[in-house]
Amino acid sequence: MFMKCFLAICLVASISLVSFNVFSNPSKWFNPCSDCGAINIHTSYAYSTSVTNNVREKEEITDITHILFGIGGSARTWNNRKNYSELWWEPNVTRGFVWLDEKPGENDTWPENSPPYRVSEDTSGFKYTCWFGDRSAVRIARIVKESFELGLKNVRWFVMGDDDTVFFTKNLVTVLGKYDHNQMYYIGGNSESVEQDLVHSYGMAYGGGGIAISYPLAEVLVKILDGCINRYHDFYGSDQKIGGCMAEIGVPLTRELGFHQMDIHGSPRGFLAAHPLAPIVSLHHLGVIHSLIPLMGRVDSVKKVIEAYKKDPSRIMQQSFCYDLKKNWSLSVSWGYSIQLYPGLMNAKELETPMRTFETWKGFEEPFTFNTRPNHIEPCQRPIEYYLDRVFELDNEETLTSYKRIGDYNKQCENENYTLALAVQMVNVTATILSPQVWRQAPHRQCCEVINGEEDSNIDTVLQIRIRSCNKWESVTLPFDINEGH
């Protein structure tokens, strides 16, 4: 009896030990039926997960070759508009086409630096009843469909824009790379003018600023697009018709702050000097708004900004602000674009709010879809403005940008603080090149500091600023309250 009990206890212990080994370390469990097709569930699951992760990791790396651009253009106006597309288009790198209403004239040689062209299909059979619009909206709305039907390989995103739109393609790749292209995404931005959003829609991507549609969504969209065009025949624009389709599919707009429709009139300098904390992706209506840089041609001013963009794509037009407390100066830096020097102390909320140097699309002072502050006529209340002059890439992964003062309207001010500030002819800014990975993190404005010393012989004519990552606990809080006006 004793022997039977002993054997039973040993048997139970052996089973427990085997069970423990199986479940605590399943990869060591031997499958005796290795030749009969049986599968070790645990080992197979771990392997398939590893493979899936490797594939997904590769898929997450989106680059410029995964984007197919569709640019709305016209054969009659391309020669006047091509300068904007040629600023960002890179032959043999970017993929896509300008879609024209007709074939260029026989005597017209297609520019080598322009995107290749395609002629849109005939759309005369579609309904269009918007009395204040143009039938070309139908043709342009179908660009995504005709682009998709080309059947080009390895396309993850279809991006539409206008022929007076400039894309910052590296930043576009950064933004789209945040999203899973295997899902249905509809990405873009609204109009800056409330009046436009009220008339057209807050829930659609405005086409001039750029519309990004993932491949799976395009696959669904092209099946119903022609029907949408007829159903929404009274809609004004191509982007509005596409927005109607998206409502039927049930995919909402994913807003990205770097897509700029630029539905404004006047000078964009106040808006771009306080750019949102997001990578800039596009600028539209460059042939309508004033030159980005005063006293410079429209195309040349964009070309100047692109010089800085090529040196540090992720940082272009990113705003930082700091103070020179020895002189009670406030400085706002829009890297690669402009600097505003205020001979007085302004709080951070004021500095991050765009100065209203522009009007709405219909010519009103407001409202906009973002906050603005007045652009004072009085010289003593306006900042001294400096604009990009030169950009250098230094040996230690840093850049040096210099900004020169343009215009002398502040000289009318007899304020003593202005007299001292007007002696500054140039501002130099050093900064470490910003990694695109920073846009995968929670947004955080970088800090800046005035680094001039009293021993600097050029302190009265050249201001030195450094932009850097903020230290722990650091803020730009002023050391005392501002009770006086500016």
CSV table of C-alpha atoms in Angstrom, one decimal:
chain,number,residue,atom,x,y,z
A,1,MET,CA,0.0,0.0,0.0
A,2,PHE,CA,2.8,2.3,0.9
A,3,MET,CA,4.5,1.6,-2.4
A,4,LYS,CA,1.3,2.4,-4.3
A,5,CYS,CA,0.9,5.7,-2.6
A,6,PHE,CA,4.5,6.5,-3.2
A,7,LEU,CA,4.1,5.8,-6.9
A,8,ALA,CA,1.0,7.9,-7.1
A,9,ILE,CA,2.7,10.8,-5.5
A,10,CYS,CA,5.6,10.5,-7.9
A,11,LEU,CA,3.3,10.3,-10.9
A,12,VAL,CA,1.4,13.5,-9.8
A,13,ALA,CA,4.7,15.3,-9.2
A,14,SER,CA,6.0,14.3,-12.6
A,15,ILE,CA,2.9,15.5,-14.4
A,16,SER,CA,3.0,18.8,-12.5
A,17,LEU,CA,6.7,19.3,-13.3
A,18,VAL,CA,6.0,18.5,-17.0
A,19,SER,CA,3.1,20.9,-17.0
A,20,PHE,CA,5.1,23.7,-15.4
A,21,ASN,CA,7.9,23.2,-18.0
A,22,VAL,CA,5.4,23.3,-20.9
A,23,PHE,CA,3.7,26.5,-19.9
A,24,SER,CA,6.7,28.3,-18.4
A,25,ASN,CA,8.9,27.6,-21.4
A,26,PRO,CA,6.8,26.4,-24.3
A,27,SER,CA,9.6,26.9,-26.9
A,28,LYS,CA,11.4,23.9,-25.3
A,29,TRP,CA,8.5,21.6,-25.7
A,30,PHE,CA,9.3,18.8,-28.2
A,31,ASN,CA,6.7,18.0,-30.8
A,32,PRO,CA,6.9,14.3,-31.5
A,33,CYS,CA,4.8,14.6,-34.7
A,34,SER,CA,7.2,16.8,-36.6
A,35,ASP,CA,6.6,14.9,-39.9
A,36,CYS,CA,2.8,14.8,-39.7
A,37,GLY,CA,2.0,18.5,-40.2
A,38,ALA,CA,1.3,19.4,-36.5
A,39,ILE,CA,2.2,22.9,-35.5
A,40,ASN,CA,3.6,24.1,-32.3
A,41,ILE,CA,1.1,26.9,-31.5
A,42,HIS,CA,3.3,28.9,-29.2
A,43,THR,CA,6.4,28.9,-31.3
A,44,SER,CA,4.5,29.6,-34.5
A,45,TYR,CA,2.7,32.5,-32.9
A,46,ALA,CA,5.9,34.1,-31.7
A,47,TYR,CA,7.5,33.7,-35.1
A,48,SER,CA,4.5,35.2,-37.0
A,49,THR,CA,4.4,38.1,-34.6
A,50,SER,CA,8.1,38.8,-35.3
A,51,VAL,CA,7.6,38.6,-39.0
A,52,THR,CA,4.6,40.9,-38.9
A,53,ASN,CA,6.5,43.5,-36.8
A,54,ASN,CA,9.4,43.4,-39.3
A,55,VAL,CA,7.1,43.9,-42.2
A,56,ARG,CA,5.2,46.7,-40.4
A,57,GLU,CA,8.4,48.4,-39.4
A,58,LYS,CA,9.4,48.5,-43.1
A,59,GLU,CA,6.0,49.7,-44.2
A,60,GLU,CA,6.1,52.6,-41.7
A,61,ILE,CA,9.0,54.2,-43.5
A,62,THR,CA,7.3,56.4,-46.1
A,63,ASP,CA,9.4,58.3,-48.5
A,64,ILE,CA,8.9,60.6,-51.4
A,65,THR,CA,8.6,57.8,-53.9
A,66,HIS,CA,5.4,56.6,-52.2
A,67,ILE,CA,3.6,59.8,-53.1
A,68,LEU,CA,1.9,60.4,-56.4
A,69,PHE,CA,1.2,64.1,-57.1
A,70,GLY,CA,-1.7,65.3,-59.2
A,71,ILE,CA,-1.4,69.0,-60.0
A,72,GLY,CA,-4.4,70.9,-61.5
A,73,GLY,CA,-3.2,73.1,-64.4
A,74,SER,CA,-4.2,74.6,-67.8
A,75,ALA,CA,-2.3,74.5,-71.0
A,76,ARG,CA,-3.0,78.2,-71.6
A,77,THR,CA,-1.6,79.4,-68.2
A,78,TRP,CA,1.1,76.9,-67.4
A,79,ASN,CA,4.0,79.1,-68.7
A,80,ASN,CA,2.9,81.7,-66.2
A,81,ARG,CA,2.4,79.3,-63.3
A,82,LYS,CA,5.1,76.8,-63.8
A,83,ASN,CA,7.7,78.8,-61.8
A,84,TYR,CA,5.9,77.8,-58.6
A,85,SER,CA,5.9,74.1,-59.3
A,86,GLU,CA,9.5,74.1,-60.5
A,87,LEU,CA,10.5,75.4,-57.1
A,88,TRP,CA,9.7,72.2,-55.4
A,89,TRP,CA,9.5,69.6,-58.2
A,90,GLU,CA,12.6,67.3,-58.4
A,91,PRO,CA,12.8,65.4,-61.8
A,92,ASN,CA,13.4,61.7,-61.3
A,93,VAL,CA,12.6,62.0,-57.6
A,94,THR,CA,9.1,63.3,-57.2
A,95,ARG,CA,6.3,61.3,-59.0
A,96,GLY,CA,3.2,62.6,-60.6
A,97,PHE,CA,1.7,64.8,-63.3
A,98,VAL,CA,0.3,68.2,-64.2
A,99,TRP,CA,-3.2,67.5,-65.5
A,100,LEU,CA,-4.1,69.9,-68.4
A,101,ASP,CA,-7.3,70.7,-70.1
A,102,GLU,CA,-5.8,70.2,-73.5
A,103,LYS,CA,-2.5,69.2,-75.1
A,104,PRO,CA,0.1,72.0,-75.3
A,105,GLY,CA,0.5,73.7,-78.7
A,106,GLU,CA,2.7,72.0,-81.3
A,107,ASN,CA,5.2,74.8,-81.1
A,108,ASP,CA,5.3,74.7,-77.3
A,109,THR,CA,8.3,72.8,-75.8
A,110,TRP,CA,7.4,71.3,-72.4
A,111,PRO,CA,9.9,72.6,-69.8
A,112,GLU,CA,12.4,70.0,-68.5
A,113,ASN,CA,12.1,71.1,-64.9
A,114,SER,CA,8.3,71.0,-64.9
A,115,PRO,CA,6.3,67.9,-63.8
A,116,PRO,CA,5.3,65.7,-66.8
A,117,TYR,CA,1.8,66.4,-68.1
A,118,ARG,CA,-1.3,64.4,-68.8
A,119,VAL,CA,-4.4,65.6,-70.6
A,120,SER,CA,-7.6,65.1,-68.6
A,121,GLU,CA,-10.5,63.1,-70.0
A,122,ASP,CA,-13.5,64.8,-71.5
A,123,THR,CA,-15.9,65.9,-68.7
A,124,SER,CA,-18.5,67.7,-70.8
A,125,GLY,CA,-21.1,65.0,-70.0
A,126,PHE,CA,-21.0,65.8,-66.2
A,127,LYS,CA,-23.5,68.2,-64.6
A,128,TYR,CA,-22.3,71.5,-63.2
A,129,THR,CA,-24.8,74.1,-62.1
A,130,CYS,CA,-22.9,76.4,-59.7
A,131,TRP,CA,-23.6,79.8,-61.2
A,132,PHE,CA,-20.6,81.6,-59.8
A,133,GLY,CA,-18.1,78.7,-60.4
A,134,ASP,CA,-16.2,77.2,-63.4
A,135,ARG,CA,-16.7,73.8,-65.0
A,136,SER,CA,-13.0,73.1,-64.6
A,137,ALA,CA,-13.9,72.0,-61.1
A,138,VAL,CA,-15.3,68.8,-62.5
A,139,ARG,CA,-12.1,68.0,-64.4
A,140,ILE,CA,-9.9,68.8,-61.4
A,141,ALA,CA,-12.0,66.7,-59.1
A,142,ARG,CA,-11.3,63.7,-61.3
A,143,ILE,CA,-7.6,64.0,-61.1
A,144,VAL,CA,-7.4,61.6,-58.2
A,145,LYS,CA,-9.5,59.1,-60.2
A,146,GLU,CA,-7.4,59.4,-63.3
A,147,SER,CA,-4.2,59.2,-61.3
A,148,PHE,CA,-5.4,56.0,-59.6
A,149,GLU,CA,-6.4,54.4,-62.8
A,150,LEU,CA,-2.8,54.8,-64.2
A,151,GLY,CA,-2.1,51.8,-62.0
A,152,LEU,CA,1.4,52.9,-61.0
A,153,LYS,CA,3.2,50.7,-58.5
A,154,ASN,CA,4.2,51.4,-54.9
A,155,VAL,CA,1.8,54.3,-54.4
A,156,ARG,CA,0.7,54.9,-50.8
A,157,TRP,CA,-0.6,58.4,-51.0
A,158,PHE,CA,-2.3,60.5,-53.7
A,159,VAL,CA,-1.6,64.2,-53.1
A,160,MET,CA,-3.5,66.9,-55.1
A,161,GLY,CA,-2.7,70.6,-55.4
A,162,ASP,CA,-2.9,73.6,-57.7
A,163,ASP,CA,-0.3,75.0,-60.1
A,164,ASP,CA,0.3,77.9,-57.8
A,165,THR,CA,1.0,75.7,-54.8
A,166,VAL,CA,4.5,75.1,-53.4
A,167,PHE,CA,4.9,71.9,-51.5
A,168,PHE,CA,7.7,71.3,-48.9
A,169,THR,CA,8.0,67.7,-49.8
A,170,LYS,CA,10.3,66.5,-47.0
A,171,ASN,CA,7.9,67.8,-44.5
A,172,LEU,CA,5.0,66.3,-46.4
A,173,VAL,CA,6.7,62.9,-46.1
A,174,THR,CA,7.2,63.5,-42.4
A,175,VAL,CA,3.6,64.3,-41.9
A,176,LEU,CA,2.2,61.4,-43.9
A,177,GLY,CA,4.7,59.1,-42.3
A,178,LYS,CA,2.8,59.5,-39.0
A,179,TYR,CA,-0.2,57.7,-40.5
A,180,ASP,CA,-0.8,54.1,-41.5
A,181,HIS,CA,-1.2,54.2,-45.2
A,182,ASN,CA,-3.0,50.9,-45.1
A,183,GLN,CA,-5.9,52.7,-43.4
A,184,MET,CA,-8.4,55.2,-45.1
A,185,TYR,CA,-7.1,58.7,-44.4
A,186,TYR,CA,-8.2,62.0,-45.8
A,187,ILE,CA,-5.7,64.7,-44.8
A,188,GLY,CA,-5.4,68.4,-45.3
A,189,GLY,CA,-6.4,71.8,-43.9
A,190,ASN,CA,-9.3,74.3,-43.9
A,191,SER,CA,-9.4,77.8,-45.3
A,192,GLU,CA,-8.0,80.6,-43.1
A,193,SER,CA,-11.0,82.8,-43.7
A,194,VAL,CA,-14.2,81.9,-41.8
A,195,GLU,CA,-16.3,83.3,-44.7
A,196,GLN,CA,-14.9,80.6,-47.0
A,197,ASP,CA,-15.4,77.8,-44.5
A,198,LEU,CA,-19.0,78.9,-43.9
A,199,VAL,CA,-19.8,78.9,-47.7
A,200,HIS,CA,-17.9,75.7,-48.6
A,201,SER,CA,-17.2,73.6,-45.5
A,202,TYR,CA,-15.2,73.2,-42.3
A,203,GLY,CA,-15.1,69.5,-42.8
A,204,MET,CA,-13.2,69.3,-46.1
A,205,ALA,CA,-9.6,69.6,-47.2
A,206,TYR,CA,-9.1,72.7,-49.4
A,207,GLY,CA,-7.5,71.7,-52.6
A,208,GLY,CA,-5.1,74.5,-53.2
A,209,GLY,CA,-3.4,73.8,-49.8
A,210,GLY,CA,-3.2,70.2,-50.7
A,211,ILE,CA,-5.3,67.0,-50.3
A,212,ALA,CA,-3.6,63.8,-49.2
A,213,ILE,CA,-5.6,60.5,-49.7
A,214,SER,CA,-4.3,57.1,-48.7
A,215,TYR,CA,-4.4,54.3,-51.3
A,216,PRO,CA,-7.2,52.3,-49.6
A,217,LEU,CA,-9.4,55.4,-49.5
A,218,ALA,CA,-8.6,56.3,-53.1
A,219,GLU,CA,-9.6,52.8,-54.0
A,220,VAL,CA,-13.1,53.4,-52.6
A,221,LEU,CA,-13.3,57.0,-53.8
A,222,VAL,CA,-12.7,56.3,-57.5
A,223,LYS,CA,-15.7,53.9,-57.5
A,224,ILE,CA,-18.2,56.6,-56.5
A,225,LEU,CA,-16.5,59.8,-57.6
A,226,ASP,CA,-18.2,60.3,-60.9
A,227,GLY,CA,-21.6,59.8,-59.2
A,228,CYS,CA,-20.6,62.3,-56.5
A,229,ILE,CA,-19.7,64.9,-59.2
A,230,ASN,CA,-23.2,64.6,-60.6
A,231,ARG,CA,-24.9,64.5,-57.2
A,232,TYR,CA,-23.1,67.6,-56.0
A,233,HIS,CA,-23.4,69.4,-59.3
A,234,ASP,CA,-24.2,72.7,-57.5
A,235,PHE,CA,-21.0,72.6,-55.5
A,236,TYR,CA,-18.5,75.3,-56.4
A,237,GLY,CA,-15.1,73.6,-56.3
A,238,SER,CA,-13.4,70.3,-57.0
A,239,ASP,CA,-12.4,70.0,-53.3
A,240,GLN,CA,-16.0,70.5,-52.2
A,241,LYS,CA,-17.1,67.7,-54.5
A,242,ILE,CA,-14.4,65.4,-53.1
A,243,GLY,CA,-15.5,66.4,-49.6
A,244,GLY,CA,-19.1,65.3,-50.5
A,245,CYS,CA,-17.8,61.9,-51.5
A,246,MET,CA,-15.9,61.6,-48.2
A,247,ALA,CA,-19.1,62.3,-46.3
A,248,GLU,CA,-20.7,59.4,-48.2
A,249,ILE,CA,-17.8,57.1,-47.5
A,250,GLY,CA,-17.8,58.2,-43.9
A,251,VAL,CA,-14.2,59.2,-43.6
A,252,PRO,CA,-13.7,62.5,-41.8
A,253,LEU,CA,-11.0,65.1,-42.5
A,254,THR,CA,-7.7,64.6,-40.5
A,255,ARG,CA,-6.5,68.2,-40.1
A,256,GLU,CA,-2.8,69.0,-40.3
A,257,LEU,CA,-1.7,72.6,-39.4
A,258,GLY,CA,1.0,72.7,-42.1
A,259,PHE,CA,-1.3,72.7,-45.1
A,260,HIS,CA,-2.0,76.3,-46.0
A,261,GLN,CA,-4.7,77.3,-48.4
A,262,MET,CA,-3.7,80.9,-47.9
A,263,ASP,CA,-7.2,82.3,-48.4
A,264,ILE,CA,-6.0,85.8,-47.6
A,265,HIS,CA,-5.2,89.1,-49.3
A,266,GLY,CA,-2.3,91.3,-48.4
A,267,SER,CA,1.0,90.4,-46.9
A,268,PRO,CA,1.4,86.9,-45.3
A,269,ARG,CA,4.4,88.0,-43.3
A,270,GLY,CA,2.4,88.4,-40.0
A,271,PHE,CA,1.0,84.8,-40.3
A,272,LEU,CA,4.3,83.2,-41.3
A,273,ALA,CA,6.2,85.0,-38.6
A,274,ALA,CA,4.1,83.2,-36.1
A,275,HIS,CA,3.7,79.9,-37.9
A,276,PRO,CA,1.8,77.1,-36.0
A,277,LEU,CA,3.9,74.6,-34.1
A,278,ALA,CA,3.8,72.1,-37.0
A,279,PRO,CA,6.0,71.3,-40.0
A,280,ILE,CA,5.0,73.5,-43.0
A,281,VAL,CA,3.7,71.4,-45.8
A,282,SER,CA,2.3,73.8,-48.4
A,283,LEU,CA,1.7,77.4,-49.5
A,284,HIS,CA,-1.1,78.2,-51.9
A,285,HIS,CA,-2.2,81.4,-53.7
A,286,LEU,CA,1.4,82.6,-54.1
A,287,GLY,CA,0.4,84.5,-57.2
A,288,VAL,CA,-2.3,86.4,-55.4
A,289,ILE,CA,-0.9,87.3,-52.0
A,290,HIS,CA,2.0,89.8,-51.6
A,291,SER,CA,5.5,88.6,-51.8
A,292,LEU,CA,6.7,86.6,-48.8
A,293,ILE,CA,9.6,89.0,-48.4
A,294,PRO,CA,8.9,92.7,-48.9
A,295,LEU,CA,10.7,94.5,-51.8
A,296,MET,CA,11.4,91.2,-53.5
A,297,GLY,CA,9.6,89.4,-56.3
A,298,ARG,CA,7.1,86.7,-55.5
A,299,VAL,CA,9.0,83.8,-57.0
A,300,ASP,CA,12.4,85.1,-55.8
A,301,SER,CA,11.1,85.4,-52.2
A,302,VAL,CA,9.8,81.8,-52.1
A,303,LYS,CA,13.1,80.7,-53.6
A,304,LYS,CA,14.9,82.5,-50.8
A,305,VAL,CA,12.9,80.7,-48.2
A,306,ILE,CA,13.5,77.3,-49.9
A,307,GLU,CA,17.3,77.9,-49.6
A,308,ALA,CA,16.8,77.7,-45.8
A,309,TYR,CA,14.3,74.9,-46.1
A,310,LYS,CA,16.9,72.7,-47.9
A,311,LYS,CA,19.4,73.2,-45.1
A,312,ASP,CA,16.9,72.3,-42.3
A,313,PRO,CA,13.5,71.1,-43.6
A,314,SER,CA,12.0,70.4,-40.2
A,315,ARG,CA,12.8,73.8,-38.7
A,316,ILE,CA,11.7,76.1,-41.6
A,317,MET,CA,9.4,78.9,-40.3
A,318,GLN,CA,9.3,77.4,-36.7
A,319,GLN,CA,8.8,80.2,-34.2
A,320,SER,CA,10.9,80.8,-31.1
A,321,PHE,CA,10.9,83.9,-28.9
A,322,CYS,CA,13.2,85.3,-26.3
A,323,TYR,CA,14.1,88.4,-24.5
A,324,ASP,CA,17.1,90.7,-24.0
A,325,LEU,CA,16.3,91.9,-20.5
A,326,LYS,CA,19.3,94.3,-20.4
A,327,LYS,CA,17.5,96.4,-23.1
A,328,ASN,CA,14.0,95.3,-22.5
A,329,TRP,CA,13.6,93.9,-26.0
A,330,SER,CA,11.3,91.1,-27.1
A,331,LEU,CA,12.3,88.9,-30.1
A,332,SER,CA,10.3,86.5,-32.3
A,333,VAL,CA,12.2,84.3,-34.7
A,334,SER,CA,10.6,82.5,-37.6
A,335,TRP,CA,13.6,80.4,-38.6
A,336,GLY,CA,14.6,80.7,-42.2
A,337,TYR,CA,12.1,83.5,-42.8
A,338,SER,CA,12.0,86.6,-40.5
A,339,ILE,CA,12.7,88.1,-37.1
A,340,GLN,CA,10.6,90.7,-35.3
A,341,LEU,CA,12.3,92.9,-32.8
A,342,TYR,CA,10.1,94.8,-30.3
A,343,PRO,CA,11.8,97.5,-28.3
A,344,GLY,CA,9.7,96.6,-25.3
A,345,LEU,CA,8.5,93.6,-23.4
A,346,MET,CA,5.6,91.5,-24.8
A,347,ASN,CA,4.3,88.3,-23.2
A,348,ALA,CA,4.5,84.9,-24.9
A,349,LYS,CA,0.8,84.8,-25.7
A,350,GLU,CA,1.1,88.0,-27.7
A,351,LEU,CA,4.2,86.9,-29.5
A,352,GLU,CA,2.7,83.6,-30.6
A,353,THR,CA,-0.4,85.4,-32.1
A,354,PRO,CA,0.0,86.4,-35.8
A,355,MET,CA,0.1,90.1,-36.5
A,356,ARG,CA,-2.7,91.0,-38.9
A,357,THR,CA,-0.8,92.1,-42.0
A,358,PHE,CA,-3.6,90.6,-44.2
A,359,GLU,CA,-7.3,90.6,-44.8
A,360,THR,CA,-9.7,87.7,-45.4
A,361,TRP,CA,-10.3,86.3,-48.9
A,362,LYS,CA,-13.3,88.7,-49.3
A,363,GLY,CA,-11.3,91.7,-48.1
A,364,PHE,CA,-12.5,92.0,-44.5
A,365,GLU,CA,-10.2,92.5,-41.5
A,366,GLU,CA,-11.6,89.4,-39.7
A,367,PRO,CA,-12.7,86.8,-38.7
A,368,PHE,CA,-10.1,84.1,-39.3
A,369,THR,CA,-9.9,80.6,-38.1
A,370,PHE,CA,-7.1,81.6,-35.8
A,371,ASN,CA,-6.4,84.5,-33.4
A,372,THR,CA,-4.7,87.6,-34.7
A,373,ARG,CA,-3.5,90.9,-33.2
A,374,PRO,CA,-3.5,94.4,-34.7
A,375,ASN,CA,-0.8,95.5,-37.1
A,376,HIS,CA,-0.4,99.0,-35.6
A,377,ILE,CA,0.0,101.9,-38.0
A,378,GLU,CA,1.9,103.9,-35.4
A,379,PRO,CA,5.6,103.4,-36.0
A,380,CYS,CA,6.4,103.1,-32.3
A,381,GLN,CA,4.0,100.2,-31.9
A,382,ARG,CA,5.3,98.1,-34.8
A,383,PRO,CA,8.2,95.7,-34.6
A,384,ILE,CA,11.4,96.2,-36.5
A,385,GLU,CA,11.4,93.4,-39.1
A,386,TYR,CA,14.4,91.5,-40.5
A,387,TYR,CA,14.2,89.0,-43.4
A,388,LEU,CA,16.4,86.1,-44.4
A,389,ASP,CA,19.5,87.1,-46.2
A,390,ARG,CA,21.9,84.1,-46.1
A,391,VAL,CA,22.0,80.6,-44.8
A,392,PHE,CA,25.0,78.4,-44.1
A,393,GLU,CA,25.4,74.8,-42.9
A,394,LEU,CA,28.2,74.5,-40.4
A,395,ASP,CA,30.4,71.5,-39.7
A,396,ASN,CA,28.9,70.5,-36.5
A,397,GLU,CA,25.3,69.8,-37.7
A,398,GLU,CA,24.4,73.4,-37.1
A,399,THR,CA,23.1,76.2,-39.3
A,400,LEU,CA,23.8,79.9,-39.3
A,401,THR,CA,21.2,82.2,-40.8
A,402,SER,CA,21.4,85.9,-41.2
A,403,TYR,CA,18.5,88.4,-41.4
A,404,LYS,CA,18.7,92.0,-42.7
A,405,ARG,CA,16.4,94.8,-41.9
A,406,ILE,CA,14.1,95.9,-44.7
A,407,GLY,CA,12.3,99.2,-44.7
A,408,ASP,CA,12.8,102.3,-42.6
A,409,TYR,CA,9.3,103.1,-41.5
A,410,ASN,CA,10.3,102.7,-37.8
A,411,LYS,CA,12.7,105.6,-38.2
A,412,GLN,CA,9.7,107.9,-37.9
A,413,CYS,CA,9.5,106.9,-34.2
A,414,GLU,CA,11.3,109.2,-31.8
A,415,ASN,CA,11.1,106.8,-28.9
A,416,GLU,CA,14.5,106.3,-27.3
A,417,ASN,CA,14.1,102.5,-27.1
A,418,TYR,CA,13.5,102.5,-30.9
A,419,THR,CA,16.6,104.6,-31.5
A,420,LEU,CA,18.8,102.0,-29.8
A,421,ALA,CA,17.0,99.1,-31.6
A,422,LEU,CA,17.3,100.7,-35.0
A,423,ALA,CA,21.1,100.5,-34.7
A,424,VAL,CA,20.8,96.8,-35.2
A,425,GLN,CA,21.2,96.2,-38.9
A,426,MET,CA,21.5,92.4,-38.9
A,427,VAL,CA,20.5,89.4,-36.8
A,428,ASN,CA,22.5,86.1,-36.9
A,429,VAL,CA,20.9,82.9,-35.6
A,430,THR,CA,22.6,79.6,-34.9
A,431,ALA,CA,20.7,76.4,-34.4
A,432,THR,CA,21.2,72.7,-34.5
A,433,ILE,CA,19.6,70.9,-37.5
A,434,LEU,CA,16.2,69.6,-36.3
A,435,SER,CA,15.6,65.9,-36.8
A,436,PRO,CA,12.2,65.0,-38.5
A,437,GLN,CA,11.7,62.6,-35.5
A,438,VAL,CA,10.9,65.7,-33.4
A,439,TRP,CA,7.5,65.7,-35.1
A,440,ARG,CA,6.8,62.2,-33.8
A,441,GLN,CA,6.9,63.6,-30.3
A,442,ALA,CA,4.6,65.9,-28.4
A,443,PRO,CA,5.0,69.4,-29.9
A,444,HIS,CA,7.3,71.7,-27.9
A,445,ARG,CA,8.5,75.1,-29.1
A,446,GLN,CA,12.3,75.4,-28.8
A,447,CYS,CA,13.9,78.1,-26.8
A,448,CYS,CA,16.2,80.9,-27.9
A,449,GLU,CA,18.6,83.3,-26.2
A,450,VAL,CA,20.5,86.4,-27.0
A,451,ILE,CA,24.2,85.6,-26.7
A,452,ASN,CA,25.8,89.0,-27.3
A,453,GLY,CA,28.4,90.0,-24.7
A,454,GLU,CA,29.4,93.4,-23.7
A,455,GLU,CA,32.8,92.9,-25.2
A,456,ASP,CA,31.2,92.3,-28.6
A,457,SER,CA,32.3,95.3,-30.8
A,458,ASN,CA,29.3,94.7,-33.1
A,459,ILE,CA,26.7,94.7,-30.4
A,460,ASP,CA,25.1,97.9,-31.7
A,461,THR,CA,24.8,96.7,-35.3
A,462,VAL,CA,24.6,92.8,-35.2
A,463,LEU,CA,22.5,90.8,-32.8
A,464,GLN,CA,23.5,87.2,-32.1
A,465,ILE,CA,20.8,84.6,-31.2
A,466,ARG,CA,21.0,80.9,-30.5
A,467,ILE,CA,18.0,78.5,-30.8
A,468,ARG,CA,18.2,75.4,-28.7
A,469,SER,CA,16.2,72.8,-26.9
A,470,CYS,CA,14.6,74.0,-23.8
A,471,ASN,CA,16.0,72.9,-20.5
A,472,LYS,CA,14.0,71.1,-17.9
A,473,TRP,CA,11.6,73.5,-16.1
A,474,GLU,CA,12.5,76.3,-18.6
A,475,SER,CA,9.9,78.7,-19.8
A,476,VAL,CA,10.0,82.2,-21.3
A,477,THR,CA,8.1,83.7,-18.4
A,478,LEU,CA,9.1,87.3,-17.8
A,479,PRO,CA,10.6,88.1,-14.3
A,480,PHE,CA,7.9,90.7,-13.6
A,481,ASP,CA,4.4,91.7,-14.7
A,482,ILE,CA,3.9,93.9,-17.7
A,483,ASN,CA,1.6,96.7,-16.7
A,484,GLU,CA,2.4,99.2,-19.4
A,485,GLY,CA,1.2,99.2,-23.0
A,486,HIS,CA,3.6,98.8,-25.9
